[in-house]
Short mmCIF file of C-alpha atoms and ligand atoms in Angstrom, two decimals:
data_model
loop_
_atom_site.label_atom_id
_atom_site.label_comp_id
_atom_site.label_asym_id
_atom_site.label_seq_id
_atom_site.Cartn_x
_atom_site.Cartn_y
_atom_site.Cartn_z
CA MET A 165 -100.76 77.16 152.12
CA GLU A 166 -98.27 77.36 149.17
CA LYS A 167 -97.14 80.79 148.06
CA TYR A 168 -97.39 81.69 144.31
CA LEU A 169 -95.84 84.80 142.97
CA ILE A 170 -96.39 86.29 139.57
CA ASN A 171 -94.46 89.38 138.43
CA PRO A 172 -96.09 91.17 135.46
CA ASN A 173 -93.14 93.59 135.42
CA HIS A 174 -90.80 90.75 134.50
CA LYS A 175 -91.59 89.84 130.92
CA ILE A 176 -89.10 87.11 130.08
CA SER A 177 -89.60 85.89 126.53
CA LYS A 178 -92.32 85.44 123.86
CA ILE A 179 -93.92 82.00 124.04
CA ASN A 180 -93.68 80.94 120.39
CA LYS A 181 -97.09 79.57 119.52
CA ASP A 182 -95.33 76.75 117.77
CA ILE A 183 -94.45 75.22 121.20
CA TYR A 184 -98.07 74.06 121.00
CA GLY A 185 -97.36 72.18 117.74
CA HIS A 186 -98.37 68.67 116.65
CA PHE A 187 -97.01 65.80 114.64
CA SER A 188 -98.75 63.53 112.09
CA GLU A 189 -96.97 60.61 110.55
CA HIS A 190 -97.94 58.01 108.03
CA LEU A 191 -98.29 55.60 110.95
CA GLY A 192 -101.26 53.42 111.93
CA ARG A 193 -104.52 55.39 111.73
CA CYS A 194 -103.10 58.86 112.19
CA ILE A 195 -103.23 60.24 108.65
CA TYR A 196 -105.42 57.54 106.95
CA GLU A 197 -108.74 57.19 108.86
CA GLY A 198 -107.85 59.63 111.58
CA ILE A 199 -107.50 62.75 109.43
CA TYR A 200 -107.84 61.76 105.83
CA VAL A 201 -110.75 59.57 104.67
CA GLY A 202 -110.82 60.51 100.98
CA GLU A 203 -113.43 62.46 99.05
CA ASN A 204 -115.68 59.45 98.49
CA SER A 205 -115.95 58.51 102.17
CA LEU A 206 -119.36 58.40 103.95
CA ILE A 207 -117.70 60.20 106.80
CA PRO A 208 -118.32 63.88 106.32
CA ASN A 209 -115.30 65.50 104.81
CA VAL A 210 -113.96 68.46 102.83
CA ASN A 211 -111.60 67.42 100.13
CA GLY A 212 -111.05 64.15 101.96
CA MET A 213 -110.30 65.65 105.46
CA ARG A 214 -112.66 64.71 108.24
CA ILE A 215 -114.72 67.68 109.22
CA ASP A 216 -115.11 66.60 112.89
CA VAL A 217 -111.32 66.15 113.34
CA VAL A 218 -110.41 69.40 111.52
CA ASN A 219 -112.93 71.41 113.53
CA ALA A 220 -111.78 69.92 116.83
CA LEU A 221 -108.07 70.65 116.05
CA LYS A 222 -108.85 74.22 114.97
CA ASP A 223 -110.89 74.74 118.17
CA MET A 224 -107.91 73.44 120.19
CA GLY A 225 -105.61 75.99 118.45
CA ILE A 226 -103.17 73.96 116.39
CA PRO A 227 -100.39 76.28 115.16
CA VAL A 228 -98.13 73.97 113.21
CA LEU A 229 -98.18 70.37 112.01
CA ARG A 230 -95.14 68.18 111.36
CA TRP A 231 -95.35 65.72 108.41
CA PRO A 232 -94.74 63.07 106.97
CA GLY A 233 -92.64 61.47 109.78
CA GLY A 234 -90.87 60.32 111.98
CA CYS A 235 -89.22 57.28 110.73
CA PHE A 236 -91.52 57.29 107.74
CA ALA A 237 -89.92 60.56 106.54
CA ASP A 238 -86.63 58.91 105.76
CA GLU A 239 -88.35 56.31 103.59
CA TYR A 240 -90.68 58.79 101.90
CA HIS A 241 -90.13 59.73 98.33
CA TRP A 242 -92.41 62.71 97.66
CA LYS A 243 -92.88 62.16 93.94
CA ASP A 244 -94.82 58.94 94.84
CA GLY A 245 -97.48 61.16 96.42
CA ILE A 246 -98.33 63.63 93.67
CA GLY A 247 -100.38 63.48 90.45
CA GLU A 248 -103.43 61.34 89.61
CA LYS A 249 -104.32 59.29 92.70
CA SER A 250 -105.14 56.18 90.61
CA SER A 251 -101.61 56.10 89.25
CA ARG A 252 -99.75 56.78 92.53
CA LYS A 253 -97.44 54.01 93.67
CA LYS A 254 -98.84 51.43 96.18
CA MET A 255 -96.23 50.08 98.58
CA ILE A 256 -95.86 48.54 102.00
CA ASN A 257 -95.28 50.81 104.93
CA THR A 258 -92.40 48.65 106.11
CA HIS A 259 -91.80 50.66 109.19
CA TRP A 260 -95.31 50.86 110.59
CA GLY A 261 -97.48 47.73 110.54
CA GLY A 262 -96.74 46.40 107.10
CA VAL A 263 -99.92 47.90 105.58
CA VAL A 264 -100.36 49.16 102.06
CA GLU A 265 -99.51 52.83 101.65
CA ASP A 266 -101.30 53.97 98.54
CA ASN A 267 -99.87 57.51 98.65
CA SER A 268 -103.28 59.10 98.37
CA PHE A 269 -102.26 61.57 100.96
CA GLY A 270 -99.26 63.49 99.60
CA THR A 271 -97.89 67.03 99.30
CA HIS A 272 -101.02 68.62 97.92
CA GLU A 273 -103.28 66.89 100.51
CA TYR A 274 -100.95 68.01 103.33
CA PHE A 275 -101.14 71.62 102.28
CA GLU A 276 -104.87 71.40 101.91
CA LEU A 277 -104.99 70.07 105.48
CA CYS A 278 -102.87 72.95 106.72
CA ARG A 279 -105.19 75.35 104.84
CA GLN A 280 -108.26 73.90 106.50
CA LEU A 281 -106.58 73.90 109.96
CA GLY A 282 -105.13 77.41 109.45
CA CYS A 283 -101.76 76.14 110.61
CA ASP A 284 -98.21 76.38 109.44
CA ALA A 285 -96.24 73.67 107.66
CA TYR A 286 -93.31 71.69 109.09
CA ILE A 287 -92.01 69.25 106.48
CA ASN A 288 -89.53 66.58 107.34
CA GLY A 289 -87.15 65.69 104.50
CA ASN A 290 -85.53 62.40 103.59
CA VAL A 291 -81.79 62.18 104.24
CA GLY A 292 -81.67 58.49 105.17
CA SER A 293 -82.71 57.05 101.79
CA GLY A 294 -83.28 60.14 99.72
CA THR A 295 -80.97 62.09 97.46
CA VAL A 296 -79.89 65.68 97.65
CA ARG A 297 -81.66 66.29 94.31
CA GLU A 298 -84.88 64.87 95.64
CA MET A 299 -84.87 67.18 98.61
CA ASN A 300 -83.89 70.13 96.49
CA GLU A 301 -86.71 69.39 93.98
CA TRP A 302 -89.29 68.93 96.73
CA VAL A 303 -88.49 72.44 98.16
CA GLU A 304 -88.58 73.82 94.63
CA TYR A 305 -91.95 72.13 94.03
CA MET A 306 -93.43 73.54 97.20
CA THR A 307 -92.11 77.03 97.26
CA PHE A 308 -90.95 78.25 93.76
CA ASP A 309 -93.08 80.73 91.93
CA GLY A 310 -90.94 81.26 88.84
CA VAL A 311 -90.26 79.23 85.72
CA SER A 312 -88.80 75.83 86.68
CA PRO A 313 -89.48 72.20 85.99
CA MET A 314 -90.80 71.55 89.54
CA ALA A 315 -92.97 74.75 89.54
CA GLU A 316 -94.50 73.56 86.26
CA LEU A 317 -95.13 70.13 87.65
CA ARG A 318 -96.90 71.56 90.66
CA LYS A 319 -99.11 73.73 88.38
CA LYS A 320 -99.88 70.73 86.22
CA ASN A 321 -100.99 68.96 89.38
CA GLY A 322 -103.44 71.69 90.21
CA SER A 323 -101.67 74.16 92.45
CA GLU A 324 -100.85 77.34 90.50
CA LYS A 325 -99.37 79.12 93.45
CA PRO A 326 -96.57 77.79 95.77
CA TRP A 327 -97.12 77.14 99.41
CA LYS A 328 -95.30 78.46 102.43
CA VAL A 329 -92.99 76.02 104.29
CA LYS A 330 -92.18 77.51 107.69
CA TYR A 331 -89.89 74.70 108.90
CA PHE A 332 -87.96 72.02 107.09
CA GLY A 333 -86.36 69.10 108.93
CA VAL A 334 -83.19 67.77 107.32
CA GLY A 335 -83.60 64.10 108.31
CA ASN A 336 -85.20 62.47 111.30
CA GLU A 337 -83.58 60.37 113.99
CA SER A 338 -80.50 60.05 111.84
CA TRP A 339 -78.89 58.27 114.77
CA GLY A 340 -81.43 55.50 114.40
CA CYS A 341 -84.22 54.78 111.90
CA GLY A 342 -83.07 57.74 109.75
CA GLY A 343 -79.77 56.03 108.74
CA ASN A 344 -77.90 54.90 111.87
CA MET A 345 -75.32 57.56 111.44
CA ASP A 346 -72.57 58.99 113.69
CA PRO A 347 -73.05 62.63 114.65
CA GLU A 348 -69.96 63.82 112.83
CA TYR A 349 -71.07 62.10 109.67
CA TYR A 350 -74.68 63.38 109.90
CA GLY A 351 -73.42 66.92 110.63
CA CYS A 352 -71.48 66.88 107.36
CA LEU A 353 -74.36 65.40 105.51
CA TYR A 354 -76.65 67.98 106.95
CA LYS A 355 -74.60 70.77 105.51
CA ARG A 356 -74.61 69.12 102.12
CA TYR A 357 -78.37 68.51 101.96
CA ASN A 358 -79.15 71.83 103.58
CA THR A 359 -77.23 73.75 100.86
CA TYR A 360 -79.89 72.76 98.39
CA VAL A 361 -82.88 73.58 100.66
CA ARG A 362 -83.18 76.94 98.82
CA ASN A 363 -85.08 79.97 99.90
CA TYR A 364 -86.88 80.55 96.59
CA ASP A 365 -89.14 83.19 98.03
CA SER A 366 -87.71 86.15 100.01
CA ASN A 367 -90.97 86.11 102.00
CA ASN A 368 -90.48 82.48 102.91
CA LYS A 369 -87.19 82.13 104.63
CA ILE A 370 -87.35 78.48 105.66
CA LYS A 371 -86.29 77.70 109.18
CA ARG A 372 -84.06 74.56 108.98
CA ILE A 373 -84.13 71.99 111.69
CA ALA A 374 -81.14 69.70 112.13
CA CYS A 375 -81.71 66.26 113.57
CA GLY A 376 -80.79 66.40 117.25
CA ALA A 377 -80.43 63.96 120.04
CA ASN A 378 -82.46 61.26 121.67
CA VAL A 379 -83.01 61.77 125.38
CA ASP A 380 -79.61 62.51 127.02
CA ASP A 381 -77.25 61.95 124.15
CA TYR A 382 -75.25 65.17 124.73
CA HIS A 383 -72.39 63.96 122.58
CA TRP A 384 -74.73 64.01 119.56
CA THR A 385 -75.85 67.49 120.35
CA ARG A 386 -72.30 68.73 120.77
CA GLU A 387 -70.96 67.17 117.51
CA VAL A 388 -73.92 68.12 115.34
CA MET A 389 -74.06 71.68 116.77
CA ASP A 390 -70.43 72.04 115.91
CA LYS A 391 -71.14 71.26 112.27
CA VAL A 392 -74.50 72.96 111.78
CA LYS A 393 -74.35 76.13 113.88
CA HIS A 394 -73.95 78.36 110.85
CA HIS A 395 -76.54 76.59 108.84
CA ALA A 396 -79.55 75.71 111.07
CA GLN A 397 -82.16 77.65 112.98
CA GLY A 398 -83.16 74.73 115.11
CA ILE A 399 -81.88 71.40 116.38
CA SER A 400 -84.29 68.77 117.55
CA LEU A 401 -84.69 66.72 120.71
CA HIS A 402 -86.81 63.56 121.08
CA TYR A 403 -87.98 62.52 124.49
CA TYR A 404 -90.76 60.01 125.17
CA THR A 405 -92.12 59.26 128.69
CA ILE A 406 -92.17 55.42 128.93
CA PRO A 407 -93.17 54.11 132.32
CA GLY A 408 -91.83 50.60 131.79
CA ASP A 409 -88.14 49.77 132.08
CA THR A 410 -87.92 47.77 128.83
CA TRP A 411 -89.10 48.39 125.32
CA GLU A 412 -91.12 45.11 125.48
CA HIS A 413 -92.90 46.25 128.60
CA LYS A 414 -93.66 49.92 128.29
CA GLY A 415 -96.67 49.65 130.58
CA SER A 416 -100.42 49.84 129.98
CA ALA A 417 -102.15 53.09 129.08
CA THR A 418 -105.03 52.41 131.34
CA GLU A 419 -104.06 49.82 133.95
CA PHE A 420 -101.55 51.24 136.34
CA ASP A 421 -101.16 51.74 140.08
CA THR A 422 -100.19 54.76 142.09
CA LYS A 423 -96.50 53.81 142.00
CA GLU A 424 -96.56 53.59 138.15
CA TYR A 425 -98.46 56.84 138.03
CA TYR A 426 -95.76 58.69 139.96
CA LYS A 427 -93.04 56.90 137.93
CA THR A 428 -94.63 58.24 134.79
CA VAL A 429 -94.99 61.76 136.08
CA ALA A 430 -91.43 61.89 137.43
CA LYS A 431 -90.10 60.55 134.13
CA ALA A 432 -92.05 63.23 132.30
CA TYR A 433 -90.60 65.87 134.57
CA ARG A 434 -87.15 64.79 133.44
CA ILE A 435 -87.65 66.87 130.31
CA ASP A 436 -86.77 69.95 132.30
CA GLU A 437 -83.33 68.60 133.05
CA LEU A 438 -82.83 67.41 129.50
CA ILE A 439 -83.76 70.85 128.08
CA ASN A 440 -81.41 72.61 130.52
CA ASN A 441 -78.50 70.25 129.65
CA HIS A 442 -78.95 70.28 125.87
CA ILE A 443 -79.20 74.03 125.91
CA ALA A 444 -76.03 74.24 127.99
CA VAL A 445 -74.27 72.06 125.44
CA MET A 446 -75.65 74.11 122.51
CA ASP A 447 -74.48 77.35 124.16
CA SER A 448 -71.02 76.01 124.89
CA VAL A 449 -70.57 75.33 121.17
CA ASN A 450 -72.46 78.43 120.06
CA PRO A 451 -72.54 81.18 122.71
CA GLN A 452 -74.18 83.48 120.14
CA LYS A 453 -77.36 81.25 120.41
CA TRP A 454 -78.06 81.14 116.66
CA VAL A 455 -79.71 77.79 116.96
CA ASN A 456 -82.86 77.10 119.01
CA LEU A 457 -84.19 73.92 120.45
CA VAL A 458 -87.09 72.06 118.82
CA VAL A 459 -88.63 69.29 120.77
CA ASP A 460 -90.34 67.75 117.77
CA GLU A 461 -91.28 64.43 119.34
CA TRP A 462 -92.53 64.08 122.92
CA GLY A 463 -95.29 62.49 124.94
CA THR A 464 -96.23 59.17 126.56
CA TRP A 465 -95.48 55.83 124.91
CA TYR A 466 -97.24 52.73 126.33
CA ASP A 467 -97.97 49.17 125.13
CA VAL A 468 -100.52 49.28 122.33
CA GLU A 469 -104.17 48.66 123.22
CA PRO A 470 -104.77 44.86 123.44
CA GLY A 471 -105.86 43.41 120.15
CA THR A 472 -104.51 46.25 118.01
CA ASN A 473 -101.74 46.10 115.44
CA PRO A 474 -98.41 46.51 117.34
CA GLY A 475 -97.11 48.69 114.47
CA PHE A 476 -99.98 51.10 114.79
CA LEU A 477 -99.02 52.48 118.23
CA TYR A 478 -102.64 52.98 119.27
CA GLN A 479 -103.07 53.82 122.95
CA GLN A 480 -105.74 55.18 125.23
CA ASN A 481 -105.28 58.40 127.13
CA THR A 482 -106.17 59.16 130.71
CA MET A 483 -105.84 61.94 133.29
CA ARG A 484 -102.33 60.71 133.76
CA ASP A 485 -101.58 61.83 130.23
CA ALA A 486 -103.25 65.15 130.94
CA MET A 487 -100.85 65.62 133.82
CA VAL A 488 -97.87 64.79 131.63
CA ALA A 489 -99.03 67.22 128.90
CA ALA A 490 -99.75 70.03 131.42
CA LEU A 491 -96.55 69.78 133.28
CA THR A 492 -94.52 69.55 130.05
CA LEU A 493 -96.29 72.61 128.49
CA ASN A 494 -95.56 74.64 131.63
CA ILE A 495 -91.91 73.58 131.38
CA PHE A 496 -91.81 74.53 127.70
CA ASN A 497 -93.31 77.95 128.47
CA LYS A 498 -90.56 78.52 131.08
CA HIS A 499 -87.94 77.76 128.43
CA SER A 500 -89.56 79.74 125.74
CA ASP A 501 -86.48 81.93 125.41
CA ARG A 502 -84.74 78.97 123.64
CA ILE A 503 -87.53 76.56 122.57
CA MET A 504 -88.79 77.52 119.16
CA MET A 505 -91.23 74.71 118.52
CA ALA A 506 -92.42 71.44 120.02
CA ASN A 507 -94.62 68.72 118.48
CA ILE A 508 -96.40 66.17 120.60
CA ALA A 509 -96.61 62.69 119.11
CA GLN A 510 -99.11 62.24 117.54
CA THR A 511 -102.28 64.08 116.57
CA VAL A 512 -104.86 61.32 116.04
CA ASN A 513 -104.91 57.61 117.00
CA VAL A 514 -101.15 57.34 117.59
CA LEU A 515 -99.31 57.54 120.97
CA GLN A 516 -100.40 60.51 123.12
CA ALA A 517 -103.11 61.56 120.75
CA MET A 518 -105.47 64.55 120.95
CA ILE A 519 -108.22 62.60 119.21
CA LEU A 520 -109.24 58.98 118.90
CA THR A 521 -111.50 57.81 116.07
CA ASP A 522 -113.49 54.70 115.35
CA ALA A 523 -115.10 54.84 111.92
CA GLU A 524 -117.39 57.95 112.02
CA ASN A 525 -116.96 58.41 115.79
CA MET A 526 -114.49 60.70 117.43
CA VAL A 527 -113.41 61.12 121.09
CA LEU A 528 -111.44 64.01 122.49
CA THR A 529 -108.80 62.87 124.99
CA PRO A 530 -107.74 64.50 128.27
CA THR A 531 -104.63 65.56 126.49
CA TYR A 532 -106.72 67.50 123.92
CA TYR A 533 -108.31 69.39 126.71
CA VAL A 534 -104.98 70.41 128.20
CA PHE A 535 -103.89 71.88 124.80
CA LYS A 536 -107.22 73.64 124.57
CA MET A 537 -106.84 75.11 128.10
CA PHE A 538 -103.35 76.31 127.37
CA LYS A 539 -103.95 77.89 124.03
CA GLU A 540 -104.10 81.47 125.21
CA HIS A 541 -100.38 81.19 126.22
CA GLN A 542 -99.58 81.08 122.47
CA ASP A 543 -97.48 84.11 121.51
CA ASN A 544 -97.98 85.73 124.94
CA MET A 545 -95.02 86.98 126.98
CA LEU A 546 -93.81 84.59 129.67
CA LEU A 547 -93.91 86.26 133.10
CA GLY A 548 -91.55 85.72 135.96
CA SER A 549 -93.36 83.40 138.42
CA PHE A 550 -92.62 81.05 141.27
CA ILE A 551 -94.58 78.57 143.45
CA THR A 552 -93.59 76.83 146.64
CA THR A 553 -94.38 73.19 146.59
CA ASP A 554 -93.79 69.74 148.12
CA ILE A 555 -91.57 67.41 146.14
CA ILE A 556 -92.87 63.90 145.29
CA ASP A 557 -90.26 61.14 145.09
CA SER A 558 -90.68 58.14 142.89
CA LYS A 559 -88.37 55.27 144.04
CA GLU A 560 -89.36 53.41 140.87
CA ALA A 561 -88.23 56.23 138.55
CA LYS A 562 -85.31 57.10 140.86
CA ARG A 563 -86.46 60.64 140.25
CA SER A 564 -88.76 63.21 141.79
CA CYS A 565 -91.23 65.77 140.60
CA PRO A 566 -92.74 68.87 142.29
CA GLN A 567 -96.39 68.49 143.30
CA LEU A 568 -97.22 71.85 141.77
CA ILE A 569 -95.85 73.05 138.43
CA GLU A 570 -96.96 76.43 136.93
CA SER A 571 -96.35 79.06 134.36
CA ALA A 572 -97.87 82.46 133.72
CA SER A 573 -98.05 84.71 130.74
CA ILE A 574 -99.51 88.06 129.72
CA ASP A 575 -101.27 89.03 126.47
CA GLU A 576 -101.07 92.31 124.65
CA ASN A 577 -104.18 93.56 126.55
CA GLY A 578 -102.46 92.97 129.92
CA ILE A 579 -104.56 89.89 130.74
CA ILE A 580 -102.65 87.32 132.72
CA TYR A 581 -103.06 83.58 132.12
CA SER A 582 -101.79 81.21 134.77
CA THR A 583 -101.84 77.41 134.47
CA VAL A 584 -101.17 75.44 137.58
CA VAL A 585 -100.86 71.63 137.71
CA ASN A 586 -101.37 69.66 140.86
CA VAL A 587 -99.94 66.15 140.07
CA SER A 588 -100.83 64.67 143.44
CA ASP A 589 -103.21 61.70 143.01
CA LYS A 590 -104.98 62.35 146.34
CA LYS A 591 -104.00 65.66 147.95
CA THR A 592 -105.66 68.99 147.19
CA ALA A 593 -103.34 72.01 147.27
CA LYS A 594 -104.11 75.35 148.91
CA ILE A 595 -102.29 78.22 147.21
CA LYS A 596 -102.10 81.96 147.76
CA CYS A 597 -101.20 83.94 144.73
CA GLN A 598 -99.80 87.43 144.85
CA ILE A 599 -99.37 89.47 141.67
CA ALA A 600 -96.80 92.24 141.92
CA ASP A 601 -98.04 95.81 141.37
CA ARG A 602 -101.45 94.73 140.14
CA LYS A 603 -104.91 95.58 141.41
CA VAL A 604 -107.01 92.57 140.42
CA GLU A 605 -110.29 93.41 138.90
CA SER A 606 -111.65 90.11 137.99
CA ILE A 607 -110.68 86.46 137.77
CA LYS A 608 -112.19 83.59 135.81
CA ALA A 609 -110.92 80.09 136.19
CA TYR A 610 -111.29 76.73 134.50
CA VAL A 611 -110.30 73.20 135.67
CA LEU A 612 -109.59 69.75 134.20
CA SER A 613 -109.50 67.14 136.94
CA GLY A 614 -110.43 63.61 137.87
CA ASP A 615 -109.11 60.31 139.04
CA ILE A 616 -105.74 59.43 137.56
CA HIS A 617 -107.43 56.70 135.52
CA ASP A 618 -110.28 58.79 134.12
CA ARG A 619 -110.62 58.75 130.37
CA ASN A 620 -113.03 59.35 127.49
CA ASP A 621 -113.97 56.52 125.30
CA PHE A 622 -116.47 55.81 122.53
CA ASP A 623 -119.21 54.72 125.05
CA ASN A 624 -118.54 57.57 127.41
CA ALA A 625 -116.99 60.50 125.61
CA ASP A 626 -117.49 63.20 128.26
CA VAL A 627 -116.00 61.77 131.43
CA VAL A 628 -113.09 64.26 131.35
CA LYS A 629 -113.76 67.77 130.15
CA ILE A 630 -112.96 71.36 131.03
CA LYS A 631 -115.30 72.89 133.65
CA GLU A 632 -115.60 76.28 135.23
CA PHE A 633 -113.70 76.55 138.51
CA SER A 634 -115.04 78.45 141.45
CA ASN A 635 -113.06 77.19 144.36
CA PHE A 636 -111.00 80.42 144.68
CA ARG A 637 -111.31 83.78 146.41
CA GLN A 638 -110.26 86.99 144.67
CA LEU A 639 -107.99 89.26 146.77
CA LYS A 640 -106.89 92.88 146.09
CA ASP A 641 -103.64 91.73 144.60
CA GLY A 642 -104.17 88.03 143.73
CA PHE A 643 -106.25 85.12 144.94
CA THR A 644 -106.40 82.09 147.12
CA ALA A 645 -107.53 78.69 145.74
CA THR A 646 -107.84 75.09 146.55
CA LEU A 647 -106.66 73.02 143.61
CA PRO A 648 -108.24 69.49 143.37
CA ALA A 649 -105.99 66.45 143.27
CA CYS A 650 -104.81 65.45 139.78
CA SER A 651 -105.85 68.72 138.22
CA VAL A 652 -104.83 71.55 136.01
CA VAL A 653 -106.44 74.94 136.69
CA LYS A 654 -106.30 77.98 134.50
CA PHE A 655 -106.73 81.41 136.02
CA ILE A 656 -107.52 84.37 133.72
CA ILE A 657 -106.69 87.53 135.63
CA GLU A 658 -107.71 91.04 134.63
O1 AHR B 761 -93.56 58.78 116.85
C1 AHR B 761 -93.19 57.41 116.55
C2 AHR B 761 -91.76 57.30 116.12
O2 AHR B 761 -90.96 57.58 117.23
C3 AHR B 761 -91.28 58.22 115.05
O3 AHR B 761 -91.54 57.72 113.78
C4 AHR B 761 -89.78 58.21 115.28
O4 AHR B 761 -89.15 59.41 114.86
C5 AHR B 761 -89.66 57.92 116.79
O5 AHR B 761 -88.78 56.95 117.05
#
């Protein structure tokens, strides 16, 4: 029996709801088809946005959406995406699949999407191939309410009032697709571009995100932090879980054995080490902790589904992905003192998606259900908690991962939410939870579980879904429970 302790007297930090954020790029069928089908589509839509997808994302609790990229951001020229649709430029999306980008989804459409979703905006600006003036004018266009050429242009295009931009990314992957820069050079460039990302509205102080490191590039974090510490509120980190050892063989999303399963899970768990190390570097440069960490790209990355465009990054999603999502979100919760936002890649039809679409059909993935289960953590206070657990070694990953990974939070009414993941493919886990200084009145619990390969697809959309969980016994000051193998269980404790 593993011991699980939750201490409601130890409120550690607020879990910023934006940790549960998402990412949508002009890539494959994420924006076009997946979210935006246009006003004239036969697929039911409001102002071009799919009603089914918007409703599902709202129900899941999407707090913030990053757009327009990714690598696409550093090739995106925002003026191509405003004005009469028929006269918007058509071009090739050279980065992703070589398809025609007709710019029918642009700034106005993005803010309409955020309005329908009820979520905040995270815009990623173009440093790689854009000008300072272009970035300056985009921010003016989006946020200025006074008399100015860009405010006039926005009004002419149908939006009288400006929008709110909560976060603005100054470049993306500037070490790679965003310009192949050195960190010292990017850091200087950041300061220059960022100067002209103006706060036009005193009620909209934009949080600026500097482009941070890939995986374990601590040198990048150190050098960029040194330059931007007075000028940024966030610095990013990108980390993808790729089971394969080469870029050409990332592994299949659906065909994998137990060894590959544990390799994936152990690689996903590495994010804990990466967060600790990057934060240590950030703090060594800036002990005042002015800058927070933003994990604005994370998730699994496999070989594309056979027969699909390799540039579209379309992959299926199984209970393995649910385990990766659940353990990662528990880790983010535990680091909520320094993680301001995170954005899983990507919302629909790309990489570790929440939703897959095929024409008018839609499937909710196991990952979707994890986000839905965890949504009550948003804006709660993280509680001190600890669980004893076996450690699972993966020789293939040369890493290990705890069998049980948990986090617990409390809302303003004193209700405790605990999410416990059991990553074992076969073994159930017996736990005994004790909650300090608390007389437990009632407990409700929900579970997502299955075989590691279980998935939802268009013929069988309900294989994996959240169910009520009853395999627990309430105690005076806690509970005992038996967690199924490959599961995440949420306990709601009053
Ligand atoms: O999410 C897919 C791509 O991965 C993004 O465009 C890029 O930023 C990263 O390399």
